[in-house]
Every structure is written in structure tokens, then in C-alpha cells.
């Protein structure tokens, strides 16, 4: 059988948790069936007290004995109460356990999947959208599994059993009682479709508002610095108003669903008592049988009274489930090829052959041919927008080239597994990210098992140990959200230490000294010069110091390699290189 992607998400989980699902259904079934014995007991009591024969399930006539009937009724009601209490507790616990594990597994699956998506795919969705699907949409799945999957399945029993009992007690009156179900179902179908569309619009509006609010909060410093508070609020207001309108529209159909159910079931109850009273009057059924019949009719209508709630949860959950399934179906733009093999880095020589790279319609790199020697320090320089950072990001395959090839020790990167590439090639971005937690948590993010000695060596190499040791709690210092308790330079050094802890064969640094003063920059560059004996290092430099001390300098201009050489060679022959830095900047680092 072929399932829809949304159904497959749920079915795949239930296939792996059959016993838990069966347990939840068993307790729900018992919880439903036990109270349905009350109409039988009350009908028997009424007939017994009225002097009529006592009918059990309409099948067996028992000579009335008031004391026997009362004792049996009290005993039966006590048994019902005990079983109902036990099943009520057990069904809630079993359903909660099943739905909790479902949400946990689903979130883990989404996070694992999104971590494999490319940078471009992340930007296409946006952080707010991915958060919405990972947290908000999955949160709704708890109610979806409980109310829709478990309760709707159990409601087959809730509806089927009383209908059978109605037919057993009085088939003619049963047909009258059930006659309201068809028009009720048709009306519900119409309202459900309208509710589904309204819920979809509401979810879209919610995502749009989340995106706008997140952008505003992320840019709060810029907004305050240019006194744009009013503009920021004005940008949020239309999205908030649209969400409110869509919320009201969805709630309107939810209310109509509920009202329709109560109207139709009330008509059914009125018909049962009216026609049933006539049949009792004409001695076609006993009063006890009518009481039992009315009780079973109420149970038969009950699923429809809950139907609006289940449908509302179903429609809302289906929108979330569709969004989750759509995300899980997205194939990573950058993934292992069919015959991918682990990358074997021996020396760390990197070669670009006729490489072209574009972001959408914008051509960023054009016909790049160059070599980064093994165990050396190469600096990449150029004006903003010349393609320096893009060139760097092609090496760990954060992006793939459109034409040409990038090779490491003669091995084409697309033919290597992503895990082997990124475990041996470390990238520290221009604005590195640190996470809330301690300094230690951030440094050993990629290697939780790292020893204290390894962590200390990485911090020494990154020039981070000195400032960490000066903190009151040292490595256990909490750095706040996004590292707001640290300076930009301290964050950069932590990021470098984090990269070095993985012992990479190739280290890529995108403007690693942009937040450092001259003295700290000099110290870091000298440490990098020592590290080049162990790894190939490529640095995107925005100041001349790293370039002056590098073994090789690559000069980028408008997406092309303009010149290659060391500092002395380029200073003598490359006007592009000389124009990047002023004579004062060169003089400041002791070169001319």
C-alpha cells in the first residue's frame, strides 16, 4: 500500500512502536466499554422496580426480585467504577508515553535531516521557519497522535458497540435514532474542508509574523542606532493583523462544527424520547428498555459530539504534519554520491581546476585555477565581494562548484564522503557562532570526549588560554546567549580553539583577526606559522600582517585570481595588491 508522505510519518513511527500503540488502544477500549454497561444496569433497575421482567441486553428475561436487582446493580456499578478508574489512569499514561516519544523521535529526525541540508537550503527556509517546524509543528503532533490516531481509532468501538445494542433493543427505534447521522456527516464534511483551508492560512500567517519579529529582534541594535522603532513596529503590524484575521476565521469554522454536532444530536435525543415514550405507552417496550436505549443512543451520539474537537485537531495537525513531511522529503543539495569514499589526507595539498561558482544568477567565482601547497600558510586578500569567503567555503563543501573541480591530495571532493571531509577540514567563519553554556561546552562541541590536556593545548595554540584563566570560573564560565558576555576577539579565539581541538589536516580561517588588536593579531599569526608544520592553513586576511608573513598570497579581484606570490613579489609586481592596503598599513607592520 502507498501512503501519503504525511501518513507515512505517523505509520513509520507506529510500526516501530506496535506494543505501545496496542497497549494504548487496549486501555482506551476498556475505558470506552466499561461505562457503556451503565445503561444495562439502570434499565434493569427501572424494570425491576416497576415490576417488569428484567431484560439483560434484550436477550434474557429474569424474574424480578427487587433485593436481587438492587444488590446486583450496586455491585455492577462498583465494578464499573473500579474498572473505569483503572482504565482512565492507564489510557492517559499509555497515550502520553506514546505521544511524548513520538514528538521526541520526530524532533530528532527533523534536526538530523536539517543538519544535512545545504547552507543555501537553510537560507531558503530561514531560521524562523525551521524553528516553527521543529518546535511548534511537532508540539501539535502530541495532541494529533492522542486525539486523532488513538481516540479516533478507539471511537470506532465507541460508535459501533452502542449501535449494535440499539439494534438489539429495538431495531425500528434504532433506525429513527440513527437517521440524524447522515445529514450530520454531510454538514461536517463541508465545514471540515473550510476549516482545513483556514488553518493553512493561519499557519502561513504565523510563520510570516515569526520571521518579521525574529528579524526585528536580531537587528534591534541597528534599529535603535538609527531611531527606526516606529518603522519596525509598522512592519510587524500588518502581519499581526493578518494573523488575527486568519485566527478568527479558523475559530469561526471550529465553532460551527461544534454547534452543528450539538444541534443534530439534540434532535436525535428528542426523537428517541418522543417515539420511545409512545412505544412504552403501547407496551411495545418496557420503561427500563427505553432508559437503556436512551443511554446507548447518548453513547452513540457522543463520538459525533467529540467529532468537532477531533476534526479541529486533525485539520490543524494535518497542516503541521504536511509541513513536517514536506521538509523531511527535501533532498540535501549537497550529499554523498553513490560511490563516495572516505577522504584520505596525507599532505593537505589543495587544488582548484577551472572552478566556476554562482549563487543563483550571480556569478561569484570565474575560472579559478590555483594550488594551496601542503603544510603552508596561504593568505587570500581582495576587496569586499571579490569572492574570498566563497572560495574558502568550497573546500569543506559547504557549497558545490557548478563547473570544474576542487581536489585535496588529488582526490575530487564530491567523490569523498561529507563526514570524512568535514572531520578533517575545519572552517572558522568571519563571525563565528558560540552557544549558550560554558566556555568548555563550546570548545569541545565537536569532541565531547576530549581530555583536559587536549583542550588546554588547543586553547594555547589559539591564544585563548590567557583570557580564560583570568576569568573567575575559568572554563566553567557561562558565556550567555550568543556569547554576549565575551568580546568579539575572545569569541574568535574560542572558535579557533574549537576548530583546533578536532586536529584538522586543513584549517580555514575567514578573517580570524578582524576583532583583535595589532598585538593580539601578531601573536595569533605567529602561532599559525608554527601550526603550519602540522596542517595546511588558509587565511582570508583583511589586514596586511597575515598576508606579509604568509608563505603564499592569493589576490582576488571580481571573482578571479588576479595575482599569486609572496609579499615581496606582489609588492613589486601587483598593483592590485598594493592598492588593497595603504602605505601606512604596510609601515605599521614593519614592511614597505
XYZ file of C-alpha atoms in Angstrom:
592
model
C 0.000 0.000 0.000
C 1.266 3.503 -0.888
C 0.834 6.045 1.886
C 0.905 9.820 1.550
C 4.117 11.392 2.920
C 2.177 12.771 5.908
C 0.614 9.403 6.759
C 3.970 7.686 6.295
C 5.492 9.846 9.050
C 2.917 8.559 11.570
C 2.745 4.987 10.254
C 6.511 4.632 10.277
C 6.572 5.597 13.961
C 3.698 3.268 14.888
C 5.358 0.366 13.055
C 8.339 0.711 15.360
C 6.173 1.080 18.498
C 3.485 -1.559 17.924
C 3.354 -2.743 21.526
C 2.994 0.753 22.961
C 0.273 1.550 20.419
C -1.569 -1.714 21.163
C -1.366 -1.008 24.901
C -2.815 2.480 24.437
C -5.658 1.115 22.283
C -6.432 -1.653 24.800
C -6.787 0.743 27.718
C -8.776 3.191 25.609
C -11.088 0.354 24.530
C -11.654 -0.690 28.135
C -12.182 2.946 29.146
C -14.899 3.223 26.472
C -16.665 -0.119 27.022
C -16.856 -0.113 30.824
C -19.188 2.900 31.297
C -21.402 1.618 28.462
C -22.625 -1.101 30.829
C -24.368 1.547 32.961
C -27.474 1.761 30.668
C -27.897 -2.025 31.008
C -27.736 -1.771 34.802
C -30.024 1.269 35.084
C -32.554 -0.237 32.655
C -32.615 -3.446 34.700
C -33.146 -1.461 37.924
C -36.037 0.533 36.411
C -37.745 -2.629 35.145
C -37.113 -4.434 38.426
C -38.595 -1.609 40.490
C -41.529 -1.317 38.050
C -42.407 -4.985 38.490
C -41.480 -5.891 34.917
C -39.243 -8.712 33.814
C -35.629 -7.635 33.838
C -34.089 -7.751 30.353
C -30.324 -8.181 30.127
C -29.094 -6.968 26.705
C -32.630 -7.605 25.443
C -31.906 -11.329 25.312
C -32.587 -12.883 28.711
C -35.644 -12.319 30.870
C -35.087 -12.670 34.583
C -37.890 -12.876 37.156
C -37.869 -9.613 39.081
C -36.586 -9.728 42.616
C -36.140 -6.198 43.947
C -33.467 -7.045 46.508
C -31.527 -9.107 43.981
C -31.775 -6.342 41.387
C -30.568 -3.680 43.842
C -27.644 -5.775 45.105
C -26.652 -6.725 41.563
C -26.967 -3.106 40.402
C -24.845 -1.740 43.260
C -22.239 -4.466 42.736
C -22.221 -3.877 38.991
C -21.830 -0.117 39.383
C -18.942 -0.615 41.830
C -17.169 -2.911 39.365
C -17.778 -0.359 36.605
C -16.377 2.433 38.793
C -13.222 0.479 39.705
C -12.517 -0.653 36.143
C -13.263 2.840 34.844
C -10.803 4.428 37.277
C -8.058 1.925 36.420
C -8.578 2.208 32.668
C -8.821 6.008 32.853
C -5.402 6.258 34.502
C -3.822 3.611 32.283
C -5.123 5.047 28.992
C -3.857 8.548 29.845
C -0.412 7.278 30.834
C -0.030 4.923 27.872
C -1.205 7.573 25.387
C 1.011 10.244 26.958
C 4.043 7.954 26.787
C 3.346 7.112 23.144
C 2.766 10.726 22.051
C 5.736 12.049 24.052
C 8.086 9.559 22.417
C 6.564 10.371 19.019
C 7.312 14.080 19.414
C 10.818 13.334 20.696
C 11.586 10.998 17.777
C 10.073 13.414 15.267
C 12.122 16.361 16.535
C 15.290 14.305 16.491
C 14.518 13.180 12.942
C 13.884 16.768 11.780
C 17.069 18.067 13.412
C 19.127 15.254 11.887
C 17.594 15.943 8.476
C 18.002 19.733 8.572
C 21.620 19.335 9.654
C 22.231 17.579 6.319
C 20.672 20.361 4.244
C 22.982 22.772 2.465
C 23.600 26.365 3.550
C 21.508 27.613 0.618
C 18.602 25.383 1.659
C 18.798 26.721 5.215
C 18.694 30.270 3.875
C 15.792 29.393 1.605
C 13.674 28.279 4.558
C 15.011 30.758 7.094
C 15.792 30.087 10.740
C 12.317 31.116 11.933
C 10.588 28.712 9.532
C 12.797 25.788 10.548
C 12.222 26.596 14.230
C 8.477 26.695 13.578
C 8.527 23.237 12.022
C 10.885 21.753 14.613
C 9.182 23.103 17.737
C 5.665 24.418 17.069
C 4.546 21.926 14.426
C 5.894 18.956 16.379
C 4.271 20.197 19.590
C 0.897 19.916 17.862
C 1.718 16.304 16.987
C 1.296 15.295 20.643
C -2.402 16.203 20.533
C -2.691 14.841 16.991
C -1.481 11.376 17.981
C -3.544 11.324 21.171
C -6.827 12.750 19.896
C -6.786 11.715 16.260
C -4.813 8.495 15.903
C -5.606 6.872 19.266
C -9.001 8.360 20.131
C -10.355 8.206 16.577
C -9.381 4.529 16.366
C -10.989 3.896 19.746
C -14.090 5.819 18.631
C -14.841 3.021 16.153
C -15.632 0.950 19.248
C -17.347 3.916 20.928
C -19.709 4.203 17.956
C -20.016 0.549 16.906
C -20.908 -1.016 20.272
C -23.872 1.253 21.153
C -25.255 0.994 17.584
C -25.271 -2.804 17.893
C -27.028 -2.508 21.272
C -29.622 -0.101 19.825
C -30.426 -2.599 17.071
C -30.691 -5.427 19.628
C -33.044 -3.469 21.906
C -35.379 -2.054 19.208
C -34.285 -2.030 15.583
C -37.125 0.245 14.412
C -36.430 2.925 17.011
C -32.713 2.479 16.291
C -33.244 3.460 12.638
C -35.019 6.635 13.779
C -32.268 7.435 16.269
C -29.549 6.921 13.659
C -31.344 8.871 10.917
C -29.738 12.134 12.040
C -26.217 10.819 11.452
C -26.169 11.132 7.634
C -27.105 14.844 7.403
C -24.764 15.490 10.303
C -21.881 13.759 8.490
C -22.502 15.681 5.236
C -22.543 19.010 7.061
C -19.387 18.100 8.949
C -17.582 17.220 5.702
C -18.314 20.644 4.244
C -17.226 22.514 7.363
C -14.053 20.395 7.696
C -12.809 21.423 4.256
C -13.350 25.086 5.048
C -11.592 24.674 8.393
C -8.592 22.998 6.741
C -8.104 25.910 4.348
C -8.488 28.407 7.183
C -5.958 26.530 9.348
C -3.476 26.501 6.463
C -3.778 30.267 6.028
C -3.383 30.759 9.766
C -0.175 28.707 9.833
C 1.276 30.712 6.922
C 0.456 33.982 8.693
C 2.060 32.659 11.884
C 5.302 31.869 10.029
C 5.363 35.292 8.376
C 4.880 37.043 11.711
C 7.577 34.895 13.342
C 10.024 35.805 10.571
C 9.350 39.537 10.869
C 9.605 39.528 14.681
C 12.829 37.490 14.578
C 14.380 39.880 12.054
C 13.395 42.813 14.265
C 14.877 41.248 17.402
C 18.049 40.192 15.579
C 18.504 43.728 14.294
C 17.456 45.565 17.460
C 20.853 47.274 17.782
C 20.629 48.647 14.238
C 17.004 49.696 14.761
C 17.872 51.634 17.912
C 21.004 53.172 16.402
C 19.039 54.781 13.543
C 15.899 55.502 15.610
C 13.748 53.196 13.487
C 11.475 51.900 16.273
C 8.336 53.221 14.591
C 9.247 51.667 11.243
C 9.963 48.324 12.924
C 6.563 48.329 14.642
C 4.856 49.359 11.398
C 6.485 46.384 9.640
C 5.133 43.961 12.252
C 1.593 45.339 12.450
C 0.246 44.119 9.046
C 1.485 40.579 9.751
C -0.061 40.626 13.237
C -3.386 41.898 11.875
C -3.428 39.229 9.158
C -2.749 36.505 11.732
C -5.565 37.810 13.936
C -7.944 37.788 10.956
C -6.954 34.230 9.991
C -7.259 33.076 13.635
C -10.798 34.471 13.821
C -11.741 32.816 10.527
C -10.451 29.404 11.684
C -12.194 29.745 15.069
C -15.450 30.550 13.269
C -15.463 27.187 11.489
C -14.435 25.363 14.667
C -17.441 26.919 16.434
C -19.761 25.975 13.555
C -18.563 22.370 13.728
C -19.350 22.193 17.432
C -22.744 23.882 17.045
C -23.769 21.549 14.219
C -22.914 18.461 16.277
C -24.913 19.595 19.298
C -27.904 20.587 17.164
C -28.165 17.282 15.296
C -27.552 15.061 18.334
C -30.133 17.021 20.351
C -32.665 16.369 17.580
C -31.799 12.666 17.759
C -32.240 12.531 21.548
C -35.614 14.281 21.271
C -36.783 11.755 18.660
C -35.668 8.825 20.840
C -37.563 10.006 23.921
C -40.631 11.092 21.967
C -41.093 7.934 19.886
C -39.796 5.734 22.704
C -42.451 7.080 25.070
C -45.130 6.182 22.528
C -43.769 2.624 22.252
C -43.748 2.282 26.055
C -47.306 3.616 26.156
C -48.369 0.985 23.620
C -46.429 -1.668 25.588
C -44.093 -2.324 22.671
C -41.111 -1.878 25.007
C -40.634 -1.531 28.758
C -39.644 1.651 30.535
C -36.343 0.038 31.517
C -35.622 -0.798 27.895
C -36.321 2.828 26.917
C -33.951 4.066 29.620
C -31.281 1.642 28.406
C -31.996 2.604 24.778
C -31.696 6.330 25.534
C -28.419 5.661 27.332
C -26.980 3.783 24.362
C -28.272 6.489 21.983
C -26.403 9.095 24.025
C -23.254 6.965 23.775
C -23.779 6.593 20.003
C -24.051 10.375 19.589
C -21.069 11.049 21.848
C -18.404 10.379 19.177
C -20.085 12.981 16.984
C -20.072 15.487 19.833
C -16.345 14.881 20.150
C -16.043 14.803 16.384
C -15.689 18.578 16.049
C -12.803 18.592 18.517
C -11.136 15.641 16.792
C -11.642 17.182 13.354
C -10.295 20.528 14.523
C -7.222 18.802 15.955
C -6.948 16.680 12.815
C -7.079 19.653 10.466
C -4.611 21.686 12.487
C -2.383 18.646 12.939
C -2.594 17.750 9.256
C -1.302 21.186 8.280
C 1.635 20.731 10.670
C 2.163 17.143 9.538
C 2.162 18.201 5.874
C 4.784 20.853 6.618
C 6.938 18.366 8.529
C 6.608 15.720 5.802
C 7.444 18.293 3.118
C 10.609 19.246 4.985
C 11.639 15.619 5.502
C 11.171 14.971 1.780
C 13.631 17.692 0.781
C 16.772 16.052 -0.534
C 20.006 17.681 0.664
C 21.511 19.709 -2.183
C 24.966 18.569 -1.073
C 25.175 14.889 -0.170
C 27.359 11.829 -0.542
C 27.463 10.421 -4.049
C 26.589 6.766 -4.592
C 30.204 5.563 -4.629
C 31.642 8.128 -2.213
C 34.751 7.046 -0.308
C 36.403 8.463 2.816
C 38.830 11.286 2.079
C 42.439 10.269 2.753
C 44.537 13.360 3.512
C 48.270 12.732 3.652
C 49.862 16.111 2.944
C 46.915 18.510 2.576
C 47.589 19.933 -0.894
C 44.523 21.695 -2.314
C 43.966 22.359 -5.997
C 41.289 24.319 -7.869
C 40.870 23.389 -11.542
C 38.769 25.652 -13.802
C 36.313 26.319 -10.975
C 33.150 28.351 -11.592
C 30.712 29.085 -8.784
C 27.448 31.028 -8.801
C 24.840 31.847 -6.177
C 21.576 31.836 -8.075
C 22.038 34.085 -11.096
C 25.070 35.866 -9.650
C 28.445 34.570 -10.843
C 30.836 34.746 -7.886
C 33.941 32.784 -8.960
C 35.167 32.508 -12.549
C 37.764 30.114 -13.943
C 39.717 29.665 -10.714
C 42.979 27.761 -11.183
C 45.309 27.721 -8.209
C 47.115 25.476 -5.762
C 47.477 25.720 -1.994
C 50.734 23.938 -1.084
C 50.666 21.335 1.669
C 51.775 22.305 5.175
C 51.880 26.003 4.361
C 50.138 29.242 5.311
C 48.298 30.905 2.429
C 46.605 34.287 2.736
C 43.711 35.277 0.474
C 43.260 39.033 0.048
C 40.959 41.187 -2.020
C 38.272 43.814 -1.826
C 34.871 43.057 -0.332
C 32.812 40.966 -2.746
C 35.800 39.626 -4.646
C 34.921 36.006 -3.749
C 37.391 35.309 -0.913
C 34.912 33.748 1.524
C 33.120 31.821 -1.226
C 36.434 30.327 -2.326
C 37.088 29.201 1.233
C 33.645 27.601 1.640
C 34.069 25.389 -1.407
C 36.838 23.432 0.322
C 34.702 21.831 3.110
C 31.839 21.511 0.585
C 29.512 23.982 2.217
C 28.812 24.761 -1.431
C 29.489 22.748 -4.589
C 31.037 24.164 -7.737
C 28.975 24.460 -10.922
C 31.984 23.730 -13.113
C 35.494 22.468 -12.582
C 36.836 20.564 -9.592
C 38.323 21.050 -6.133
C 40.853 18.360 -5.181
C 42.631 17.503 -1.948
C 45.761 15.392 -2.418
C 44.470 14.622 -5.911
C 41.057 13.403 -4.693
C 37.953 15.229 -6.045
C 35.914 16.427 -3.067
C 32.493 15.376 -4.487
C 33.784 11.790 -4.569
C 34.532 11.836 -0.830
C 32.051 11.322 1.998
C 30.939 14.534 3.683
C 31.759 13.212 7.152
C 35.346 12.454 6.163
C 35.719 15.878 4.511
C 34.387 17.912 7.415
C 36.108 15.867 10.099
C 39.490 16.749 8.561
C 38.800 20.257 7.243
C 37.890 22.890 9.833
C 36.396 26.290 8.988
C 36.232 29.272 11.337
C 33.838 31.818 9.853
C 34.169 35.584 9.870
C 31.541 35.940 12.588
C 31.838 32.650 14.494
C 28.902 31.377 16.485
C 29.159 30.358 20.116
C 26.329 28.778 22.037
C 24.831 29.471 25.438
C 26.573 27.342 28.019
C 30.105 27.303 29.364
C 33.376 28.030 27.605
C 34.250 24.347 27.999
C 30.977 23.267 26.343
C 31.729 25.453 23.337
C 35.336 24.362 22.879
C 34.606 20.637 22.992
C 31.434 20.902 20.909
C 32.872 18.709 18.152
C 34.742 16.391 20.544
C 32.855 15.915 23.815
C 35.319 13.179 24.808
C 38.398 15.454 24.573
C 40.739 15.384 27.579
C 41.707 18.425 29.646
C 45.239 18.306 28.211
C 43.940 18.332 24.622
C 41.609 21.229 25.370
C 44.401 23.231 27.003
C 46.751 22.633 24.044
C 44.090 23.853 21.607
C 43.497 26.971 23.703
C 47.232 27.721 23.870
C 47.533 27.372 20.089
C 44.544 29.696 19.583
C 45.795 32.259 22.104
C 42.693 31.755 24.241
C 44.134 30.244 27.422
C 45.301 33.553 28.890
C 41.914 35.284 28.901
C 40.129 32.086 30.013
C 42.460 31.682 33.003
C 41.730 35.264 34.063
C 38.003 34.569 34.346
C 36.760 33.751 37.836
C 35.330 30.364 36.834
C 37.756 29.687 34.002
C 36.471 27.064 31.589
C 33.206 26.794 33.545
C 32.319 30.432 32.853
C 28.893 30.771 31.257
C 29.122 32.975 28.173
C 25.481 33.994 27.790
C 23.245 33.897 24.737
C 25.346 34.149 21.548
C 28.401 34.878 23.712
C 27.152 38.293 24.825
C 29.488 38.190 27.857
C 32.587 37.898 25.662
C 34.304 40.344 23.339
C 34.499 39.747 19.601
C 38.184 38.842 19.847
C 37.549 36.340 22.641
C 34.798 34.677 20.589
C 37.153 34.402 17.598
C 39.850 32.746 19.693
C 37.332 30.320 21.221
C 36.175 29.379 17.720
C 39.767 28.749 16.609
C 40.410 26.612 19.704
C 37.232 24.650 18.944
C 38.461 24.014 15.399
C 41.974 23.015 16.515
C 40.621 20.548 19.078
C 39.454 18.368 16.164
C 43.092 18.112 14.941
C 42.211 19.067 11.343
C 44.507 18.410 8.415
C 43.337 21.640 6.797
C 42.422 24.803 8.741
C 40.405 27.554 7.043
C 40.126 30.940 8.753
C 37.857 33.680 7.415
C 39.212 36.995 8.753
C 40.185 35.475 12.112
C 41.783 38.677 13.427
C 39.084 41.201 12.493
C 38.174 41.760 16.166
C 41.767 41.648 17.515
C 44.141 44.500 18.239
C 47.523 44.612 16.489
C 49.408 42.942 19.333
C 46.912 40.075 19.615
C 46.864 39.707 15.837
C 50.659 39.402 15.705
C 50.606 36.759 18.460
C 47.915 34.736 16.675
C 49.659 34.889 13.285
C 52.918 33.655 14.832
C 51.038 30.729 16.396
C 49.546 29.927 12.988
C 53.011 29.950 11.442
C 54.060 27.276 13.925
C 50.889 25.253 13.259
C 51.568 25.063 9.509
C 54.074 22.278 10.220
C 51.091 20.106 11.170
C 48.379 21.278 8.766
C 47.602 23.332 5.680
C 46.297 26.756 6.718
C 44.381 29.208 4.544
C 43.524 32.642 5.944
C 41.258 35.286 4.452
C 43.060 38.447 5.565
C 41.586 41.932 5.855
C 44.778 43.474 7.226
C 48.336 43.195 5.839
C 50.017 41.414 8.772
C 48.809 37.874 7.968
C 49.494 38.474 4.282
C 53.013 39.760 4.886
C 54.010 36.672 6.890
C 52.239 34.084 4.710
C 54.122 31.622 2.520
C 51.797 32.455 -0.361
C 49.297 35.208 -1.085
C 46.326 34.833 -3.444
C 44.945 38.170 -4.660
C 41.262 38.059 -5.669
C 39.546 40.607 -7.904
C 35.926 40.408 -9.099
C 35.739 36.641 -8.686
C 39.040 35.867 -10.390
C 42.590 35.203 -9.249
C 44.410 38.433 -10.070
C 47.881 37.530 -8.752
C 49.739 34.881 -6.745
C 53.052 35.223 -4.926
C 54.661 36.148 -1.639
C 54.577 39.630 -0.159
C 57.823 40.883 -1.712
C 56.906 39.604 -5.168
C 53.424 41.086 -5.124
C 54.580 44.375 -3.690
C 56.924 44.695 -6.655
C 54.656 43.402 -9.417
C 50.950 43.633 -8.427
C 49.177 46.972 -8.474
C 46.015 45.224 -7.278
C 47.829 44.017 -4.154
C 49.447 47.399 -3.479
C 46.086 49.153 -3.770
C 44.470 46.928 -1.133
C 46.434 48.384 1.760
C 47.725 51.874 2.326
C 51.473 52.577 2.789
C 50.662 53.458 6.390
C 49.206 49.965 6.981
C 52.295 48.321 5.472
C 54.563 50.570 7.513
C 52.661 49.715 10.672
C 53.675 46.065 10.381
C 57.272 46.902 9.549
C 57.238 46.368 5.768
C 57.385 48.761 2.833
